[in-house]
Coordinates of C-alpha atoms in Angstrom, one line a residue:
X1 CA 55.5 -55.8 -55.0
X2 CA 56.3 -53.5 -57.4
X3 CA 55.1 -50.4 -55.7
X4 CA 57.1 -51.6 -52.7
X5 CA 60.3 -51.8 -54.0
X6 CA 61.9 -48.1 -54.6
X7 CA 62.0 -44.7 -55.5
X8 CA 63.1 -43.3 -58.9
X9 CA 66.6 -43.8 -58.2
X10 CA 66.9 -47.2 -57.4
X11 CA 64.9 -48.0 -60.6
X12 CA 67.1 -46.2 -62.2
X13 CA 69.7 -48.0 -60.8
X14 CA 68.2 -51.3 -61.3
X15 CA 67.4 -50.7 -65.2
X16 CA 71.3 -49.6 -65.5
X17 CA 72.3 -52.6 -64.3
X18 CA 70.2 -55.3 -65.8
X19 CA 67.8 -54.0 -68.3
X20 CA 69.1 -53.6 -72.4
X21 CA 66.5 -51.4 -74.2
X22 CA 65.5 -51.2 -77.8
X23 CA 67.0 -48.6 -80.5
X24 CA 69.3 -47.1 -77.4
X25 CA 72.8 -46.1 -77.4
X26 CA 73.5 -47.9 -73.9
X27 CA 76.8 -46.1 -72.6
X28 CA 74.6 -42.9 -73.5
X29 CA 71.6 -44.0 -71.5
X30 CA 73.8 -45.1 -68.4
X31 CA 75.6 -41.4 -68.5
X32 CA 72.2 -39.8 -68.3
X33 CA 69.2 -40.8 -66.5
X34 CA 66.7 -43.2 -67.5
X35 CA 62.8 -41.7 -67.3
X36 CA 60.5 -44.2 -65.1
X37 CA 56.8 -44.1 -66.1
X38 CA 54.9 -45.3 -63.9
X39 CA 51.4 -44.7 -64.5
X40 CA 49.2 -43.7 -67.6
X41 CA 45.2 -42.6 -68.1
X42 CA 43.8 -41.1 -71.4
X43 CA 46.3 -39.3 -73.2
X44 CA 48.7 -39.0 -70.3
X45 CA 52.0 -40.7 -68.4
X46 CA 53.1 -39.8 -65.2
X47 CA 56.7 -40.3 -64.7
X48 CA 58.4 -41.1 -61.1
X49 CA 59.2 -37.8 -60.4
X50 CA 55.8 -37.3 -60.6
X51 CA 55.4 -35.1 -64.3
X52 CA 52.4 -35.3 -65.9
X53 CA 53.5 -35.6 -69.7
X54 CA 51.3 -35.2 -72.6
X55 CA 51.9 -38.6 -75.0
X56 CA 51.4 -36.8 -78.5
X57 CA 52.7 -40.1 -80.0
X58 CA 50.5 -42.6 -78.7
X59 CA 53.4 -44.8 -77.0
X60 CA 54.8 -46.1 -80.6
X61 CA 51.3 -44.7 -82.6
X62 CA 50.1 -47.7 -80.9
X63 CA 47.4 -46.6 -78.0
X64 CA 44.5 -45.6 -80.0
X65 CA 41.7 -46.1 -77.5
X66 CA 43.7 -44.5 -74.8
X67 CA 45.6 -45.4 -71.6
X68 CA 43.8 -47.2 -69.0
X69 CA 40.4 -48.3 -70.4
X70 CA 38.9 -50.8 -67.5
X71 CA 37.1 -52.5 -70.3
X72 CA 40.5 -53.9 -71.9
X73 CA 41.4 -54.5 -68.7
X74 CA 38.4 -56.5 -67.8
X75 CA 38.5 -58.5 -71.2
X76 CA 42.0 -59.6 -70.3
X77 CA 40.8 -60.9 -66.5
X78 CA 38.0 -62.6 -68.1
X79 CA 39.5 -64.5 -70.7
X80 CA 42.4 -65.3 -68.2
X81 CA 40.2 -66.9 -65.9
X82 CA 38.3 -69.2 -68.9
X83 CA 41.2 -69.9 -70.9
X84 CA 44.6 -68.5 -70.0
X85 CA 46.3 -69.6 -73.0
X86 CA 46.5 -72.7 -75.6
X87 CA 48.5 -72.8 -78.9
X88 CA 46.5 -73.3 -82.2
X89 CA 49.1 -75.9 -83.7
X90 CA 47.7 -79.6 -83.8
X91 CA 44.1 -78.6 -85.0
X92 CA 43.0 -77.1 -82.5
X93 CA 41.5 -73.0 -82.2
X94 CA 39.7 -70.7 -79.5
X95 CA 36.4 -69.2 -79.4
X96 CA 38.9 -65.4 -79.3
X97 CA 41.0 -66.4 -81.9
X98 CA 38.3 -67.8 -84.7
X99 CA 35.9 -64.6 -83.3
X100 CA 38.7 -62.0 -84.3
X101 CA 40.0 -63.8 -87.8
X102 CA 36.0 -63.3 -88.7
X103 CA 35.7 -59.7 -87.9
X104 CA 39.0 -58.5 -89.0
X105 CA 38.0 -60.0 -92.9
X106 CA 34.7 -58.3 -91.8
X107 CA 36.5 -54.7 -91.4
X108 CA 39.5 -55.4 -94.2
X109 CA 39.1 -54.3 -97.7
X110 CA 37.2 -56.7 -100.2
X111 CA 38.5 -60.2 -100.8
X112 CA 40.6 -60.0 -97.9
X113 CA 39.2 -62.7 -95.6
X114 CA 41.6 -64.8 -93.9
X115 CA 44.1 -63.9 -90.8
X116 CA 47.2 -65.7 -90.0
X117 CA 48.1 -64.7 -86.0
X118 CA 51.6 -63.5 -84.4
X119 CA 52.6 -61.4 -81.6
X120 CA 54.6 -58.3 -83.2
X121 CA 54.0 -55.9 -86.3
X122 CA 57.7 -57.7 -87.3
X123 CA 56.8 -60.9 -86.5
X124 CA 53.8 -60.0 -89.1
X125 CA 56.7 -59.0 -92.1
X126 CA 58.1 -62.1 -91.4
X127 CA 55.3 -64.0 -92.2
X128 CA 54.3 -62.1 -95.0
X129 CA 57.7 -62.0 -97.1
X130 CA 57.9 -65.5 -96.5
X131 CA 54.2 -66.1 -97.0
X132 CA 54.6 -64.6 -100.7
X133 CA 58.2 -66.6 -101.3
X134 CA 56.0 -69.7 -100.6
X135 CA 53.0 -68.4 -102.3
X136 CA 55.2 -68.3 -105.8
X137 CA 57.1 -71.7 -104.9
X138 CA 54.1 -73.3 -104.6
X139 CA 52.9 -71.8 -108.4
X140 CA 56.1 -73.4 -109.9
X141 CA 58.1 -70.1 -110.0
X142 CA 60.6 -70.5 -106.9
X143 CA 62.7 -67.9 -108.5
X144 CA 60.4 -64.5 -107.7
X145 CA 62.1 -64.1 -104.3
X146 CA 62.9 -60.4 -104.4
X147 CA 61.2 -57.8 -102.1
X148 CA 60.9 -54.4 -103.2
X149 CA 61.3 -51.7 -100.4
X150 CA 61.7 -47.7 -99.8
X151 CA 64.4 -45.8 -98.3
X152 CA 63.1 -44.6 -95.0
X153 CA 60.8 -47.6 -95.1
X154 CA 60.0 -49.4 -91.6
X155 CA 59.0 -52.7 -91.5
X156 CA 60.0 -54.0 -88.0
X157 CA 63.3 -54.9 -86.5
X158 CA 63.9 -59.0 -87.7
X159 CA 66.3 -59.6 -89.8
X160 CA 64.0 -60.0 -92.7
X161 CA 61.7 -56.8 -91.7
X162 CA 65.3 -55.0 -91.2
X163 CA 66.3 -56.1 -95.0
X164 CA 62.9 -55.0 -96.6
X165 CA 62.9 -51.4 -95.1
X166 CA 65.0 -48.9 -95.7
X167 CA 66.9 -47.4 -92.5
X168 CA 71.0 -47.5 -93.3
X169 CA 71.8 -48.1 -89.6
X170 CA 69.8 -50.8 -90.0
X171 CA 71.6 -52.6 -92.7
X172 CA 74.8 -51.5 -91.3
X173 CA 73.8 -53.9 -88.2
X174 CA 73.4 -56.7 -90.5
X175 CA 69.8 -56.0 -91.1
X176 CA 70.8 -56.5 -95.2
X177 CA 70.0 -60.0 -96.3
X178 CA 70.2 -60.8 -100.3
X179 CA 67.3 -60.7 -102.5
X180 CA 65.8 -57.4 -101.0
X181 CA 65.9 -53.9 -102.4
X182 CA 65.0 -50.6 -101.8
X183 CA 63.7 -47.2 -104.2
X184 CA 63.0 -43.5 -103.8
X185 CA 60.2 -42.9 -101.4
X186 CA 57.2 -40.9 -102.2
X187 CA 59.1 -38.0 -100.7
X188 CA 57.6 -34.7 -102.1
X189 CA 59.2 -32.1 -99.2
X190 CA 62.8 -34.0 -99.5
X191 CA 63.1 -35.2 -103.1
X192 CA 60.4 -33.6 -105.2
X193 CA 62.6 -30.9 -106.5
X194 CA 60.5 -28.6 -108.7
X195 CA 58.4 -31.0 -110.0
X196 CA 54.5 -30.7 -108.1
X197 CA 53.3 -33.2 -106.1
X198 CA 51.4 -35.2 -108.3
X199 CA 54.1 -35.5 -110.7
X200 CA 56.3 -36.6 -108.0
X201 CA 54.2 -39.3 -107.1
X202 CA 54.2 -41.0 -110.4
X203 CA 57.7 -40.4 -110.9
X204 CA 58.2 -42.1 -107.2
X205 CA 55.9 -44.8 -108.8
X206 CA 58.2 -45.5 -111.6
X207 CA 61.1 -45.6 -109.3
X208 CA 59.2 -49.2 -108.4
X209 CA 58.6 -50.2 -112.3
X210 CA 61.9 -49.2 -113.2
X211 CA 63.5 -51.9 -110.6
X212 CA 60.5 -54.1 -111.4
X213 CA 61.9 -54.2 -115.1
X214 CA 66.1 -53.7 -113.8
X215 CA 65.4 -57.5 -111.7
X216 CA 63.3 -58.8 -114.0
X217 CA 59.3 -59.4 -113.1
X218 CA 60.1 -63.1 -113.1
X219 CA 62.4 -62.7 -110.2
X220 CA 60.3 -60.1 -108.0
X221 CA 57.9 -61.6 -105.2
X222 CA 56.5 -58.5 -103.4
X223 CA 56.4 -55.1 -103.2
X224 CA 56.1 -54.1 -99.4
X225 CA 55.1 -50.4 -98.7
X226 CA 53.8 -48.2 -95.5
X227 CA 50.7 -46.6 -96.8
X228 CA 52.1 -43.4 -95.3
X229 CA 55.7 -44.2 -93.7
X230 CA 55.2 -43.4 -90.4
X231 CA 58.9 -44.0 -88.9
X232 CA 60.5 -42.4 -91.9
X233 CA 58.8 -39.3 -91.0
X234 CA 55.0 -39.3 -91.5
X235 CA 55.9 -39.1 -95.6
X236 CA 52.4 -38.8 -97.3
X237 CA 52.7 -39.7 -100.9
X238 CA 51.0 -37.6 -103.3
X239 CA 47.6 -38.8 -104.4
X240 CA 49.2 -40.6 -107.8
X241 CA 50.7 -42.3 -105.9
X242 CA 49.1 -45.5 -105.1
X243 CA 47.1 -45.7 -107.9
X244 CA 50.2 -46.3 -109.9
X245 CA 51.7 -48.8 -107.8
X246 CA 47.9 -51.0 -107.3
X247 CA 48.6 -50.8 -111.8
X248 CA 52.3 -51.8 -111.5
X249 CA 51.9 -54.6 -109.7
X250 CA 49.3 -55.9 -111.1
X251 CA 50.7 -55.8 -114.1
X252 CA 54.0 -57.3 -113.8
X253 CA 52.4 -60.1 -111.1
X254 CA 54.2 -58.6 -108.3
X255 CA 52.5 -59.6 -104.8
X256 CA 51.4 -56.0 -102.9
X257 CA 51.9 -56.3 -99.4
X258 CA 50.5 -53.0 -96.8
X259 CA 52.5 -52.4 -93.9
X260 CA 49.3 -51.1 -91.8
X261 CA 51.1 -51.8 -88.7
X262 CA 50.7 -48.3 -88.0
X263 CA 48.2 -46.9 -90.3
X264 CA 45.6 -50.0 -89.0
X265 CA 42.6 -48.7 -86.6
X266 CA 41.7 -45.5 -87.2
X267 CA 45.1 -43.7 -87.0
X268 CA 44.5 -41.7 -91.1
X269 CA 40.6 -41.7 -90.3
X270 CA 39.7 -44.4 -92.3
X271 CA 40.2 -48.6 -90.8
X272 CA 42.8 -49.1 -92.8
X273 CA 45.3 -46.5 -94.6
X274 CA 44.2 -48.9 -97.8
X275 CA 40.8 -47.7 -97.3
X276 CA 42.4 -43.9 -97.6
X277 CA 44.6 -44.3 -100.3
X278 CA 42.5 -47.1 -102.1
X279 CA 45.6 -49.8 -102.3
X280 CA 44.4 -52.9 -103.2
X281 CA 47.0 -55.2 -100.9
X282 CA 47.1 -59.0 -101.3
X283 CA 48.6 -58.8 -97.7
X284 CA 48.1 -56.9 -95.0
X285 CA 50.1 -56.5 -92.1
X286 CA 48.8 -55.1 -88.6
X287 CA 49.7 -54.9 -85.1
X288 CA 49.6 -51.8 -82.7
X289 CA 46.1 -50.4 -82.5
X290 CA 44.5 -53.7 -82.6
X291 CA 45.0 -54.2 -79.4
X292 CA 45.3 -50.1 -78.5
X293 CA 49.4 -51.8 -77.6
X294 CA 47.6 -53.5 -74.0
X295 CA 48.6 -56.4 -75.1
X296 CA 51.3 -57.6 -78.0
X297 CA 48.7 -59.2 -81.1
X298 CA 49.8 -58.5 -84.7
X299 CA 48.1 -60.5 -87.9
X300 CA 49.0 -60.9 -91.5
X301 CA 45.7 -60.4 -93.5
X302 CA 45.9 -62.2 -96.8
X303 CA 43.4 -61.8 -99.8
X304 CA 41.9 -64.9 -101.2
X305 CA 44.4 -65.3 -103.7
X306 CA 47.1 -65.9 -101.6
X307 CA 45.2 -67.5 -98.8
X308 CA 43.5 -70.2 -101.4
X309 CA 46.8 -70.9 -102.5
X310 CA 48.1 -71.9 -99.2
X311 CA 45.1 -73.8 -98.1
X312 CA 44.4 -75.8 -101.3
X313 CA 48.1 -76.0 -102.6
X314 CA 51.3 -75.4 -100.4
X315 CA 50.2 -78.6 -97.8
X316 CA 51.4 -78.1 -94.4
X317 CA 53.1 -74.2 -94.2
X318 CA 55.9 -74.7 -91.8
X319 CA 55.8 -71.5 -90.1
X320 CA 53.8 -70.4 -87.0
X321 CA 54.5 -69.3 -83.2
X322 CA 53.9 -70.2 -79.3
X323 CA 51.3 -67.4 -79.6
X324 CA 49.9 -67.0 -82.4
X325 CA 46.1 -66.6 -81.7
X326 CA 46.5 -66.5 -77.9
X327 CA 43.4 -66.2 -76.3
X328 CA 43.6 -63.3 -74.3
X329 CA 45.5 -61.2 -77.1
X330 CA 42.3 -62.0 -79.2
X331 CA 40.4 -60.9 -75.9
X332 CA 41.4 -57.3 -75.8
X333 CA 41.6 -57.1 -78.9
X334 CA 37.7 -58.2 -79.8
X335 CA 36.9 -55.5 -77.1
X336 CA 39.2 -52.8 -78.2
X337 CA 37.7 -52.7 -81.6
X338 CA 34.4 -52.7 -80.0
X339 CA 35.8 -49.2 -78.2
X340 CA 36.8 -47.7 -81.8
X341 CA 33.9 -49.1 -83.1
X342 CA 31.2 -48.0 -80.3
X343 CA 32.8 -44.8 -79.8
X344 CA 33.1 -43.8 -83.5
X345 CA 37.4 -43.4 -83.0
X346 CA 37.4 -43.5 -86.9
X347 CA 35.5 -40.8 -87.6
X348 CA 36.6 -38.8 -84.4
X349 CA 40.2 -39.1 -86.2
X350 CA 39.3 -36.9 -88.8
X351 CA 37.5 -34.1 -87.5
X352 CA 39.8 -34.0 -84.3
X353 CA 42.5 -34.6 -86.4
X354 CA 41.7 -32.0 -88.7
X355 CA 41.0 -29.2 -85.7
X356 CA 44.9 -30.3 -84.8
X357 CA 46.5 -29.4 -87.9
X358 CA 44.4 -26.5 -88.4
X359 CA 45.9 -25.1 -85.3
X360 CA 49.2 -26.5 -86.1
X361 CA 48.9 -24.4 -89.6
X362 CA 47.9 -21.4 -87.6
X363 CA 50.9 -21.4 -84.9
X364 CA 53.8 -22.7 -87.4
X365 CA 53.2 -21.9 -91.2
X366 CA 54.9 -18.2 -90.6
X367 CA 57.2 -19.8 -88.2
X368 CA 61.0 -19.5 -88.9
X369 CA 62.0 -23.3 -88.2
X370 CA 59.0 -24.5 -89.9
X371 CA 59.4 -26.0 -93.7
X372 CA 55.8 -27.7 -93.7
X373 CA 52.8 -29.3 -91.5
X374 CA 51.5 -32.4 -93.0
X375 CA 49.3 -35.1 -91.7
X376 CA 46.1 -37.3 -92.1
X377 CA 43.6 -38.1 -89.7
X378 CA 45.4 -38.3 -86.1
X379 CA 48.9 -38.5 -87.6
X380 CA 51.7 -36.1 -88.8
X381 CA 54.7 -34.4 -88.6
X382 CA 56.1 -30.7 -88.3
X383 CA 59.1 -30.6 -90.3
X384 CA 61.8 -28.2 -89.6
X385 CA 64.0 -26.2 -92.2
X386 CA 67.1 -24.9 -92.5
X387 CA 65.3 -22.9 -95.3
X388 CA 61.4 -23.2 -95.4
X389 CA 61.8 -21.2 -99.3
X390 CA 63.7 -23.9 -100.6
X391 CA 63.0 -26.8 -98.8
X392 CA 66.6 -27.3 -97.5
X393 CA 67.6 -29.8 -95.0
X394 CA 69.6 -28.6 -91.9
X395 CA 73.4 -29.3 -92.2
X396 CA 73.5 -31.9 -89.5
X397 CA 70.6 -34.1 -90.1
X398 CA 69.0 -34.8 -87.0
X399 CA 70.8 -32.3 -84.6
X400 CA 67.6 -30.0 -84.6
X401 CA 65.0 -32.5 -84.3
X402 CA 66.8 -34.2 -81.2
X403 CA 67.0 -30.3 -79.4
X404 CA 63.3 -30.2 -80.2
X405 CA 62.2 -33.6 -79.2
X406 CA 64.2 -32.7 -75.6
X407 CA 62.5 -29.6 -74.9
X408 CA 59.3 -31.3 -75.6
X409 CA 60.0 -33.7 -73.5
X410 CA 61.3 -31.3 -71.0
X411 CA 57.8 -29.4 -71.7
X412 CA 55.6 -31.7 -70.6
X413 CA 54.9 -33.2 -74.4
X414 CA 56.1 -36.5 -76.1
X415 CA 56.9 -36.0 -80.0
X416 CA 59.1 -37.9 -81.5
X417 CA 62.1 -36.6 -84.0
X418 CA 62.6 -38.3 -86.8
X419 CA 65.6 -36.8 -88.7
X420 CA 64.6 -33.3 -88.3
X421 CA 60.7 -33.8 -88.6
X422 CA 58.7 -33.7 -85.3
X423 CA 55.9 -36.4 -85.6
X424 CA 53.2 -37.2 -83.8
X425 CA 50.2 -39.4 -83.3
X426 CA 48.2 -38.8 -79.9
X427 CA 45.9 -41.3 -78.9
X428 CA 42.2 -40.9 -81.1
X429 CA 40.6 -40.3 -77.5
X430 CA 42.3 -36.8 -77.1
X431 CA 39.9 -34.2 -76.4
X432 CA 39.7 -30.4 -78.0
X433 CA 41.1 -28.7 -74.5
X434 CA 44.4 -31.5 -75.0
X435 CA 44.7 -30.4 -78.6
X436 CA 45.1 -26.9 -77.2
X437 CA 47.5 -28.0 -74.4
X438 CA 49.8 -30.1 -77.1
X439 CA 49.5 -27.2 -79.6
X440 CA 50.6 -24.7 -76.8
X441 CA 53.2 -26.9 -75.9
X442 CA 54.7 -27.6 -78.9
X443 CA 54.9 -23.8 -80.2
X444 CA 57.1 -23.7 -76.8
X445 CA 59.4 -26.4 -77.1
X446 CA 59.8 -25.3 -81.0
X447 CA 60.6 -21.5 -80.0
X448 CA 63.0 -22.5 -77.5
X449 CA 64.9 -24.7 -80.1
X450 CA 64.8 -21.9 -82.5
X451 CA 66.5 -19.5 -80.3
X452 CA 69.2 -22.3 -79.3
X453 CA 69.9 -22.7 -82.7
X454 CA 69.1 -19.8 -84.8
X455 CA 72.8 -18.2 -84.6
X456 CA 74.7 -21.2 -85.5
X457 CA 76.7 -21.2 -88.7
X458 CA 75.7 -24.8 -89.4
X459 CA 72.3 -24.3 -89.8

């Protein structure tokens, strides 16, 4: 049917007319022209005009096994065929859904042992912000309802997930409920002035303390944090960082919840970005590469002290979806960790990861545009300079990254901009030759932006 019913144009046309896409300036979108993609296999899309593009960002950092593995595929037909789909309200589970909560608590950090199921990585804020508001009712202190935040921090697009991040646009579009806040990210490049890095990241730290202790620890819930924040810009904090929070929050009895959503399954080289930066989370939330995005599965991973509060104290916990734990979600997403599993995806992120930045280093530390290349495992960013000496930010924020991200695109290469940082995140499947071609691509796409923009005043 599908294949049947058009060329580019009258998709096109069709998507104009009907279709209302996420983060997307609409009147922009209908005055340009709409990409189609159409197919995908490996680490490539193929649009409708037949262009074979190079996905350096994984779809949204979310296709970690790679496009069109016939073993998710054939997971999905299988389970389809047994057991379409039932809910797991009214005491009732799957063989899927119980199979994945028991290896997920196998692969989490220690004590963390229990999953509660939803569909999206926002669906899985949600239920952890409330989770911890009804974790600290059900103690006796119904007051601790703050969450604690970071500018540039991402933690889906709900209204609650909207209100604990940190994006101003955001909360401009009433994404800005009460009772959330946000601090100073662990920001070396933007906001660590002259201090070193490990400096900065305790002074980030006490950013967190010092609101802790401004609100008042009897009236804080949670802490929510990225272990690297991914859509603010791949920010890696500084290796004090973490260490300093685990010993806030513990100290002031402040719920830690890790936004893995992004970090989760393999993206930093390690399982978890907890495992690489040694936070010790009550909460964890994931989505994306558990399922390498085939399906839509995310999860809230509680440790046993929240999740032996909820099952010996709250009673019944009124919250819950249509699909949470749907059986051919679990499906794929049994079989997809087999792939990172079986085909050591982890581990592959860190020495292919580290043969990527390398070569990143070698093409871009002398280049003009270039203030820094950072990145863990399979993920970073390239982030451009007004002034690589002294750090400074170009005078329209964003103008230069947006440029870049359109010759990329234009290239043959999806990166994403982000302000004026270029991130990416291939899927962990790319291969040594793809590194080369994505390298080779980028220096292009960056050397054409530089010589659009290199004789403008407002640089």
């Amino acid at each position: 049917m599908l294949n049947k019913m058009g060329d580019a144009a009258n998709w096109q046309s069709i998507d104009n007319a009907y279709h209302l896409h996420p983060f997307t300036d609409h009147k922009a979108l209908h005055e340009g022209r709409v990409r189609v993609i159409t197919e995908a296999d490996g680490v490539f899309l193929k649009d409708s005009d037949g262009n074979r593009i190079l996905d350096g960002m994984a779809g949204l950092w979310c296709v970690n096994a790679g496009y069109s593995r016939p073993e998710l595929v054939q997971a999905a037909a299988a389970q389809m065929t047994k057991l379409p789909y039932y809910n797991t309200f009214f005491k009732t589970t799957n063989p899927p859904a119980a199979a994945l909560a028991q290896r997920l608590a196998k692969l989490a950090p220690e004590g963390i042992n229990h999953a509660f199921f939803a569909c999206s990585g926002s669906e899985a804020v949600d239920t952890a912000l409330r989770t911890a508001r009804v974790y600290w009712q059900t103690l006796g202190k119904p007051e601790k309802k703050f969450v604690i935040g970071r500018e540039y921090g991402y933690h889906g697009s709900t209204t609650l997930g909207a209100s604990a991040g940190g994006m101003v646009d955001m909360h401009r579009q009433a994404g800005d409920m009460p009772n959330f806040t946000q601090v100073l990210p662990p920001y070396w490049y933007g906001y660590g002035g002259q201090m070193s890095p490990a400096e900065f990241g305790l002074y980030a730290a006490k950013q967190v303390e010092d609101k802790i202790k401004e609100l008042g620890a009897d009236n804080v819930a949670a802490f929510i944090g990225e272990p690297l924040q991914g859509s603010g810009g791949v920010i890696i904090p500084p290796e004090t960082y973490w260490p300093e929070i685990n010993r806030i929050c513990k100290e002031h009895d402040i719920l830690l919840i890790a936004d893995e959503v992004i970090c989760g399954f393999g993206r930093t080289g390690k399982m978890f970005g907890s495992d690489y930066f040694g936070i010790k989370p009550d909460m964890m939330t994931v989505a994306k590469g558990i399922t390498s995005g085939y399906i839509p599965l995310s999860a809230v991973l509680m440790h046993d002290r929240v999740a032996n509060v909820l099952i010996n104290q709250t009673g019944e916990y009124y919250h819950g979806f249509t699909y949470s734990g749907h059986p051919v979600a679990c499906a794929v997403a049994l079989k997809n960790l087999d792939i990172i599993e079986g085909e050591g995806l982890v581990e592959r992120a860190v020495t292919v990861g580290e043969v990527l930045r390398q070569k990143f280093h070698e093409v871009f530390d002398d280049h003009p545009l270039v203030g820094e290349v950072r990145g863990i495992g399979l993920i970073g960013g390239i982030e451009l300079s007004a002034d690589k000496r002294t750090r400074k930010f170009f005078a329209k924020n964003g103008r230069v990254g947006q440029i870049c991200r359109d010759f990329c695109i234009n290239n043959g290469l999806i990166m994403r901009a982000v302000r004026d940082t270029m991130v990416f995140a291939p899927p962990l499947i790319i291969s040594y030759d793809e590194i080369d071609t994505m390298v080779a691509l980028a220096k292009k796409s960056l050397d054409q932006t530089y010589e659009q923009v290199k004789h403008e005043v407002a640089l």
